Amino acid sequence: MITVRHATADDGPSVIALFALLGHSPSMDDPRAQVERFLESGECVVVAERDGEVVGATSAHVIPLLHRAGPIGRYTAVVVREDCRGNGVGRVMLEFTDRELRGRGCVHTEVTSNISRTRAHEFYQRLGYERTSYRFAKELEGGE
């Protein structure tokens, strides 16, 4: 059985390890403090557990926009452990997080995904997401 809940700082090591599966390399010096700072800033982090073990995580950010009637929720990461994919974990995490974002006033959600993650794109489309734009990115000089 899958349980979905808001993450806590104690989930830090599991969340950071899951994000590493996406190719992100956040500092592992103090993952508990890293997640705690993120949560204290008002960000949304949700985890999925199976048999008491964290097997999935999402992070989302509420963004106010001048050109929308209300803020949007942007998923900044969605990840499920590979051996748990295809079992509904991602779907229930996104449904839970969508409810949270609606509760924060969001009128729209969007998810960004690396162009090479075609299986993830198919998953998002099955959930009703449509490709609506391109995203362009660049590193800022002096940034981390």
CSV table of C-alpha atoms in Angstrom, one decimal:
chain,number,residue,atom,x,y,z
A,1,MET,CA,0.0,0.0,0.0
A,2,ILE,CA,1.2,3.5,-0.9
A,3,THR,CA,1.0,6.3,1.7
A,4,VAL,CA,1.5,9.9,0.6
A,5,ARG,CA,2.2,12.7,3.0
A,6,HIS,CA,4.0,16.0,3.4
A,7,ALA,CA,7.7,15.5,3.8
A,8,THR,CA,9.6,16.4,7.0
A,9,ALA,CA,13.2,17.3,7.6
A,10,ASP,CA,13.7,13.6,8.7
A,11,ASP,CA,12.9,12.6,5.1
A,12,GLY,CA,15.9,14.7,3.9
A,13,PRO,CA,18.3,11.8,3.2
A,14,SER,CA,15.6,9.8,1.3
A,15,VAL,CA,14.4,12.9,-0.7
A,16,ILE,CA,17.9,14.0,-1.6
A,17,ALA,CA,18.9,10.4,-2.6
A,18,LEU,CA,15.8,10.2,-4.9
A,19,PHE,CA,16.6,13.6,-6.5
A,20,ALA,CA,20.0,12.2,-7.3
A,21,LEU,CA,18.2,9.6,-9.5
A,22,LEU,CA,17.2,12.5,-11.7
A,23,GLY,CA,20.8,13.5,-12.1
A,24,HIS,CA,20.7,16.3,-9.6
A,25,SER,CA,23.7,16.6,-7.3
A,26,PRO,CA,22.5,18.4,-4.2
A,27,SER,CA,24.9,18.5,-1.3
A,28,MET,CA,24.6,15.4,0.9
A,29,ASP,CA,26.5,17.2,3.8
A,30,ASP,CA,23.3,17.7,5.8
A,31,PRO,CA,20.3,16.6,3.8
A,32,ARG,CA,18.0,16.9,6.8
A,33,ALA,CA,18.9,20.6,7.2
A,34,GLN,CA,18.7,21.1,3.4
A,35,VAL,CA,15.1,19.9,3.3
A,36,GLU,CA,14.2,21.7,6.5
A,37,ARG,CA,15.4,25.0,5.1
A,38,PHE,CA,13.4,24.3,1.9
A,39,LEU,CA,10.2,23.5,3.9
A,40,GLU,CA,10.7,26.6,6.2
A,41,SER,CA,10.7,28.8,3.2
A,42,GLY,CA,7.1,27.6,2.4
A,43,GLU,CA,7.9,25.2,-0.4
A,44,CYS,CA,5.9,22.0,-0.9
A,45,VAL,CA,7.6,18.6,-0.7
A,46,VAL,CA,5.6,15.4,-0.7
A,47,VAL,CA,6.8,11.9,-0.3
A,48,ALA,CA,5.3,8.5,-1.1
A,49,GLU,CA,6.0,5.6,1.2
A,50,ARG,CA,5.6,1.8,0.7
A,51,ASP,CA,6.0,-0.4,3.8
A,52,GLY,CA,7.4,2.6,5.7
A,53,GLU,CA,10.1,3.3,3.1
A,54,VAL,CA,10.2,6.5,1.0
A,55,VAL,CA,9.9,5.5,-2.6
A,56,GLY,CA,8.9,8.8,-4.3
A,57,ALA,CA,9.0,12.5,-3.8
A,58,THR,CA,7.7,15.7,-5.4
A,59,SER,CA,8.7,19.3,-4.9
A,60,ALA,CA,6.5,22.2,-6.0
A,61,HIS,CA,6.7,25.9,-6.0
A,62,VAL,CA,3.8,28.4,-5.9
A,63,ILE,CA,4.4,31.2,-8.4
A,64,PRO,CA,2.3,34.4,-8.6
A,65,LEU,CA,1.9,35.6,-12.2
A,66,LEU,CA,0.6,38.9,-13.5
A,67,HIS,CA,-1.0,37.2,-16.5
A,68,ARG,CA,-3.1,34.6,-14.6
A,69,ALA,CA,-6.2,34.9,-12.3
A,70,GLY,CA,-4.2,33.2,-9.5
A,71,PRO,CA,-0.8,31.7,-8.9
A,72,ILE,CA,0.4,28.5,-10.6
A,73,GLY,CA,2.0,25.5,-9.0
A,74,ARG,CA,5.2,24.4,-10.7
A,75,TYR,CA,6.5,20.9,-10.0
A,76,THR,CA,10.3,21.3,-9.7
A,77,ALA,CA,10.9,17.6,-9.3
A,78,VAL,CA,8.9,14.4,-9.5
A,79,VAL,CA,10.7,11.1,-8.9
A,80,VAL,CA,9.8,7.5,-8.1
A,81,ARG,CA,12.4,4.9,-7.3
A,82,GLU,CA,12.9,2.8,-10.4
A,83,ASP,CA,11.7,-0.5,-8.9
A,84,CYS,CA,8.4,1.2,-7.9
A,85,ARG,CA,7.6,2.8,-11.2
A,86,GLY,CA,4.4,1.8,-13.0
A,87,ASN,CA,2.5,1.0,-9.8
A,88,GLY,CA,0.6,4.3,-9.4
A,89,VAL,CA,3.1,6.0,-7.0
A,90,GLY,CA,3.7,9.0,-9.2
A,91,ARG,CA,0.0,9.4,-9.9
A,92,VAL,CA,-1.1,9.4,-6.2
A,93,MET,CA,1.8,11.8,-5.3
A,94,LEU,CA,0.7,14.3,-8.0
A,95,GLU,CA,-2.9,14.0,-7.0
A,96,PHE,CA,-2.0,14.7,-3.4
A,97,THR,CA,0.3,17.6,-4.4
A,98,ASP,CA,-2.4,19.1,-6.7
A,99,ARG,CA,-4.8,19.2,-3.8
A,100,GLU,CA,-2.2,21.0,-1.7
A,101,LEU,CA,-1.5,23.5,-4.6
A,102,ARG,CA,-5.2,24.1,-5.0
A,103,GLY,CA,-5.4,24.8,-1.3
A,104,ARG,CA,-2.7,27.4,-1.7
A,105,GLY,CA,-4.8,29.2,-4.4
A,106,CYS,CA,-3.2,27.8,-7.5
A,107,VAL,CA,-5.3,27.8,-10.7
A,108,HIS,CA,-2.9,25.9,-12.9
A,109,THR,CA,-0.1,23.4,-12.5
A,110,GLU,CA,2.8,22.6,-14.7
A,111,VAL,CA,5.7,20.3,-14.6
A,112,THR,CA,9.2,20.7,-16.2
A,113,SER,CA,11.0,17.7,-17.5
A,114,ASN,CA,14.3,17.1,-19.1
A,115,ILE,CA,13.8,16.7,-22.9
A,116,SER,CA,15.4,13.2,-22.7
A,117,ARG,CA,12.9,11.8,-20.3
A,118,THR,CA,10.4,10.5,-22.8
A,119,ARG,CA,8.8,7.9,-20.4
A,120,ALA,CA,8.2,10.7,-18.0
A,121,HIS,CA,6.6,12.8,-20.7
A,122,GLU,CA,4.2,9.9,-21.6
A,123,PHE,CA,3.4,9.6,-17.9
A,124,TYR,CA,2.5,13.3,-17.6
A,125,GLN,CA,0.4,13.2,-20.8
A,126,ARG,CA,-1.6,10.2,-19.4
A,127,LEU,CA,-2.4,12.4,-16.4
A,128,GLY,CA,-3.7,15.2,-18.7
A,129,TYR,CA,-0.7,17.4,-19.0
A,130,GLU,CA,-0.1,18.9,-22.4
A,131,ARG,CA,3.2,20.2,-23.8
A,132,THR,CA,2.5,23.9,-24.1
A,133,SER,CA,5.9,25.6,-24.3
A,134,TYR,CA,9.7,25.2,-24.5
A,135,ARG,CA,11.9,26.0,-21.6
A,136,PHE,CA,15.2,27.6,-22.1
A,137,ALA,CA,17.9,27.7,-19.4
A,138,LYS,CA,21.4,28.9,-18.8
A,139,GLU,CA,23.8,28.9,-15.9
A,140,LEU,CA,24.5,32.3,-14.4
A,141,GLU,CA,28.1,33.2,-14.0
A,142,GLY,CA,29.2,32.9,-10.4
A,143,GLY,CA,26.2,30.8,-9.5
A,144,GLU,CA,26.4,27.5,-7.8
